[in-house]
Amino acid sequence: GNPPKIAPQFFFAFLTASNFLIEYSLVLSKMAKHEEVLKIYINQLKDLALAEQYCDRVYRQSHDDLNNSAKRGIEAYMSSGDGVYIVMIKVLLSESTALKVSHLDDIVSLCENYYDRVDTLELLALIPKKVPLVRLSKYLMKVIENANSKKRNLQVIHQLLRSREVNLRTSDFEG
C-alpha cells in the first residue's frame, strides 16, 4: 500500500536531536537554506573547509543552472548562488567577538580565493569599521585587476563588432 506519512517537524527534530547534522544540512541544502547549512558547518561541526566546499557547490550549481536554462532576467539572478559567500561571511562574523578576530583571517582568505564571487560593496559593509582596509588590500587588488581585464575584453569585443559592422555596410554598399 501507501508508505506511512512522516510529519516534517518530526523528521527535522529527529535529525537535529540525534546528531545527524550532515544529513540535516543536506536536507536544508535542498531547501536552499544556505544560512542554516553554513551555521551547522561553521558553528556546530567547526569545519570551515566543508563550508567553503558548500559555497563552491552552490555557486557552481546555480551558474550551471543559469547557463543551461532559458530562465533569464531578475528571477534567474535572484535565485542564483551569488550571495552564498556573503552569507558565509555573515555567519563567521555573527559568532562571539573573540571568534570574530580569529575568523577575520579566514574571511580575508575566502575573499582572496573567491574574489570574483564576493560582492565587494556588501563585503565592505559587513567588515567591522575597526578593521584596517590594508587587511583587504590583496583582495581589492584582485578585484580591480579582474574589473580591468573585463573592461579590456569588452573593449576588444566592441572594436571587433564595429569592424564587422563597417565590413557589412561596405559589402552591402558594393553589392
C-alpha positions as a Markdown table, in Angstrom:
| # | Residue | x | y | z |
|---|---|---|---|---|
| 1 | Gly | 0.0 | 0.0 | 0.0 |
| 2 | Asn | 0.9 | 3.6 | 0.6 |
| 3 | Pro | 4.1 | 4.4 | 2.6 |
| 4 | Pro | 3.5 | 5.9 | 6.0 |
| 5 | Lys | 3.5 | 9.7 | 6.1 |
| 6 | Ile | 6.0 | 11.4 | 8.4 |
| 7 | Ala | 5.5 | 14.9 | 9.6 |
| 8 | Pro | 8.4 | 17.1 | 8.5 |
| 9 | Gln | 8.6 | 18.6 | 12.0 |
| 10 | Phe | 9.2 | 15.1 | 13.5 |
| 11 | Phe | 11.8 | 14.4 | 10.8 |
| 12 | Phe | 13.8 | 17.6 | 11.5 |
| 13 | Ala | 13.6 | 17.2 | 15.2 |
| 14 | Phe | 14.9 | 13.6 | 14.8 |
| 15 | Leu | 17.8 | 14.7 | 12.6 |
| 16 | Thr | 18.9 | 17.5 | 14.9 |
| 17 | Ala | 18.4 | 15.7 | 18.2 |
| 18 | Ser | 20.2 | 12.6 | 17.0 |
| 19 | Asn | 23.4 | 14.3 | 15.8 |
| 20 | Phe | 22.7 | 13.7 | 12.1 |
| 21 | Leu | 24.0 | 17.1 | 11.4 |
| 22 | Ile | 25.4 | 16.3 | 8.0 |
| 23 | Glu | 22.2 | 14.7 | 6.9 |
| 24 | Tyr | 20.2 | 17.6 | 8.3 |
| 25 | Ser | 22.4 | 20.0 | 6.4 |
| 26 | Leu | 21.8 | 18.1 | 3.2 |
| 27 | Val | 18.1 | 18.4 | 3.7 |
| 28 | Leu | 18.4 | 22.1 | 4.4 |
| 29 | Ser | 20.7 | 22.5 | 1.4 |
| 30 | Lys | 18.0 | 21.0 | -0.9 |
| 31 | Met | 15.6 | 23.6 | 0.5 |
| 32 | Ala | 18.2 | 26.4 | -0.3 |
| 33 | Lys | 18.5 | 27.3 | 3.4 |
| 34 | His | 22.1 | 28.4 | 3.0 |
| 35 | Glu | 22.5 | 30.3 | 6.2 |
| 36 | Glu | 21.3 | 27.4 | 8.3 |
| 37 | Val | 23.6 | 24.9 | 6.5 |
| 38 | Leu | 26.6 | 27.2 | 6.9 |
| 39 | Lys | 25.8 | 27.7 | 10.6 |
| 40 | Ile | 25.9 | 23.9 | 11.1 |
| 41 | Tyr | 29.2 | 23.6 | 9.2 |
| 42 | Ile | 30.8 | 26.5 | 11.0 |
| 43 | Asn | 29.3 | 26.7 | 14.4 |
| 44 | Gln | 28.5 | 23.1 | 15.2 |
| 45 | Leu | 30.8 | 21.0 | 13.1 |
| 46 | Lys | 33.6 | 23.6 | 13.2 |
| 47 | Asp | 34.6 | 22.8 | 9.6 |
| 48 | Leu | 35.4 | 25.8 | 7.5 |
| 49 | Ala | 36.6 | 23.7 | 4.6 |
| 50 | Leu | 33.2 | 22.0 | 4.4 |
| 51 | Ala | 31.5 | 25.4 | 4.5 |
| 52 | Glu | 33.8 | 26.6 | 1.7 |
| 53 | Gln | 33.1 | 23.5 | -0.4 |
| 54 | Tyr | 29.3 | 24.0 | 0.2 |
| 55 | Cys | 29.6 | 27.6 | -1.1 |
| 56 | Asp | 31.6 | 26.5 | -4.1 |
| 57 | Arg | 29.0 | 23.8 | -4.9 |
| 58 | Val | 26.0 | 26.2 | -4.5 |
| 59 | Tyr | 27.8 | 28.8 | -6.7 |
| 60 | Arg | 28.7 | 26.4 | -9.4 |
| 61 | Gln | 25.3 | 24.7 | -9.5 |
| 62 | Ser | 23.5 | 28.0 | -9.7 |
| 63 | His | 25.7 | 29.2 | -12.5 |
| 64 | Asp | 25.3 | 25.9 | -14.4 |
| 65 | Asp | 21.5 | 26.2 | -13.9 |
| 66 | Leu | 21.6 | 29.8 | -15.2 |
| 67 | Asn | 23.7 | 28.8 | -18.3 |
| 68 | Asn | 21.6 | 25.7 | -19.1 |
| 69 | Ser | 18.2 | 27.1 | -18.7 |
| 70 | Ala | 16.0 | 29.5 | -20.6 |
| 71 | Lys | 15.4 | 31.4 | -17.4 |
| 72 | Arg | 16.8 | 34.9 | -17.6 |
| 73 | Gly | 16.3 | 38.3 | -16.0 |
| 74 | Ile | 15.8 | 39.2 | -12.4 |
| 75 | Glu | 14.2 | 35.9 | -11.3 |
| 76 | Ala | 17.2 | 34.0 | -12.5 |
| 77 | Tyr | 19.6 | 36.4 | -10.8 |
| 78 | Met | 17.7 | 36.3 | -7.5 |
| 79 | Ser | 17.7 | 32.5 | -7.4 |
| 80 | Ser | 21.5 | 32.3 | -8.2 |
| 81 | Gly | 24.1 | 31.4 | -5.6 |
| 82 | Asp | 26.0 | 34.7 | -6.0 |
| 83 | Gly | 25.3 | 35.7 | -2.4 |
| 84 | Val | 26.3 | 32.4 | -0.7 |
| 85 | Tyr | 29.8 | 33.6 | 0.1 |
| 86 | Ile | 28.4 | 36.8 | 1.7 |
| 87 | Val | 26.1 | 34.5 | 3.8 |
| 88 | Met | 29.2 | 32.6 | 4.9 |
| 89 | Ile | 31.0 | 35.8 | 5.9 |
| 90 | Lys | 27.9 | 36.9 | 7.9 |
| 91 | Val | 27.8 | 33.6 | 9.7 |
| 92 | Leu | 31.5 | 33.9 | 10.5 |
| 93 | Leu | 31.0 | 37.5 | 11.8 |
| 94 | Ser | 27.9 | 36.6 | 13.8 |
| 95 | Glu | 29.9 | 34.5 | 16.3 |
| 96 | Ser | 31.1 | 35.9 | 19.5 |
| 97 | Thr | 33.6 | 38.9 | 19.5 |
| 98 | Ala | 36.5 | 36.6 | 20.4 |
| 99 | Leu | 35.8 | 34.4 | 17.4 |
| 100 | Lys | 35.4 | 37.3 | 15.0 |
| 101 | Val | 39.1 | 38.2 | 15.4 |
| 102 | Ser | 40.2 | 34.6 | 14.7 |
| 103 | His | 37.8 | 34.4 | 11.8 |
| 104 | Leu | 39.0 | 37.6 | 10.2 |
| 105 | Asp | 41.9 | 35.8 | 8.6 |
| 106 | Asp | 39.5 | 33.1 | 7.3 |
| 107 | Ile | 37.3 | 35.8 | 5.8 |
| 108 | Val | 40.2 | 37.6 | 4.2 |
| 109 | Ser | 41.5 | 34.3 | 2.8 |
| 110 | Leu | 38.0 | 33.3 | 1.5 |
| 111 | Cys | 37.7 | 36.7 | -0.2 |
| 112 | Glu | 41.1 | 36.4 | -1.8 |
| 113 | Asn | 40.4 | 32.9 | -3.1 |
| 114 | Tyr | 36.9 | 33.8 | -4.5 |
| 115 | Tyr | 37.4 | 37.5 | -5.3 |
| 116 | Asp | 35.2 | 37.2 | -8.4 |
| 117 | Arg | 32.3 | 35.6 | -6.4 |
| 118 | Val | 32.2 | 38.0 | -3.4 |
| 119 | Asp | 30.2 | 41.3 | -3.8 |
| 120 | Thr | 32.8 | 43.9 | -2.8 |
| 121 | Leu | 30.2 | 46.5 | -1.7 |
| 122 | Glu | 28.4 | 44.0 | 0.5 |
| 123 | Leu | 31.7 | 42.8 | 1.9 |
| 124 | Leu | 32.9 | 46.3 | 2.8 |
| 125 | Ala | 29.5 | 47.0 | 4.5 |
| 126 | Leu | 29.9 | 43.8 | 6.6 |
| 127 | Ile | 33.5 | 44.2 | 7.7 |
| 128 | Pro | 33.8 | 45.9 | 11.1 |
| 129 | Lys | 34.9 | 49.5 | 10.9 |
| 130 | Lys | 37.9 | 48.9 | 13.2 |
| 131 | Val | 39.5 | 46.5 | 10.7 |
| 132 | Pro | 42.1 | 48.4 | 8.7 |
| 133 | Leu | 41.4 | 48.4 | 4.9 |
| 134 | Val | 45.0 | 47.3 | 4.3 |
| 135 | Arg | 43.9 | 43.8 | 5.5 |
| 136 | Leu | 41.8 | 43.5 | 2.4 |
| 137 | Ser | 44.4 | 45.1 | 0.0 |
| 138 | Lys | 45.3 | 41.8 | -1.7 |
| 139 | Tyr | 41.6 | 41.0 | -2.3 |
| 140 | Leu | 40.9 | 44.6 | -3.5 |
| 141 | Met | 43.8 | 44.4 | -5.9 |
| 142 | Lys | 42.4 | 41.2 | -7.4 |
| 143 | Val | 39.0 | 42.8 | -7.8 |
| 144 | Ile | 40.5 | 45.8 | -9.6 |
| 145 | Glu | 42.7 | 43.6 | -11.8 |
| 146 | Asn | 39.6 | 41.5 | -12.7 |
| 147 | Ala | 37.5 | 44.5 | -13.5 |
| 148 | Asn | 40.2 | 46.0 | -15.7 |
| 149 | Ser | 40.6 | 42.7 | -17.5 |
| 150 | Lys | 36.8 | 42.5 | -18.2 |
| 151 | Lys | 36.9 | 46.1 | -19.4 |
| 152 | Arg | 39.7 | 45.4 | -21.8 |
| 153 | Asn | 37.9 | 42.3 | -23.1 |
| 154 | Leu | 34.7 | 44.3 | -23.7 |
| 155 | Gln | 36.7 | 47.0 | -25.5 |
| 156 | Val | 38.2 | 44.4 | -27.8 |
| 157 | Ile | 34.8 | 42.9 | -28.5 |
| 158 | His | 33.3 | 46.3 | -29.1 |
| 159 | Gln | 36.0 | 47.1 | -31.7 |
| 160 | Leu | 35.6 | 43.8 | -33.4 |
| 161 | Leu | 31.9 | 44.3 | -33.6 |
| 162 | Arg | 32.4 | 47.8 | -35.0 |
| 163 | Ser | 34.8 | 46.5 | -37.6 |
| 164 | Arg | 32.3 | 43.8 | -38.6 |
| 165 | Glu | 29.6 | 46.4 | -38.9 |
| 166 | Val | 31.8 | 48.5 | -41.2 |
| 167 | Asn | 32.6 | 45.5 | -43.3 |
| 168 | Leu | 28.9 | 44.6 | -43.6 |
| 169 | Arg | 28.0 | 48.1 | -44.6 |
| 170 | Thr | 30.7 | 48.3 | -47.2 |
| 171 | Ser | 29.7 | 44.9 | -48.7 |
| 172 | Asp | 26.0 | 46.0 | -48.7 |
| 173 | Phe | 27.0 | 49.2 | -50.4 |
| 174 | Glu | 29.1 | 47.5 | -53.1 |
| 175 | Gly | 26.6 | 44.7 | -53.7 |
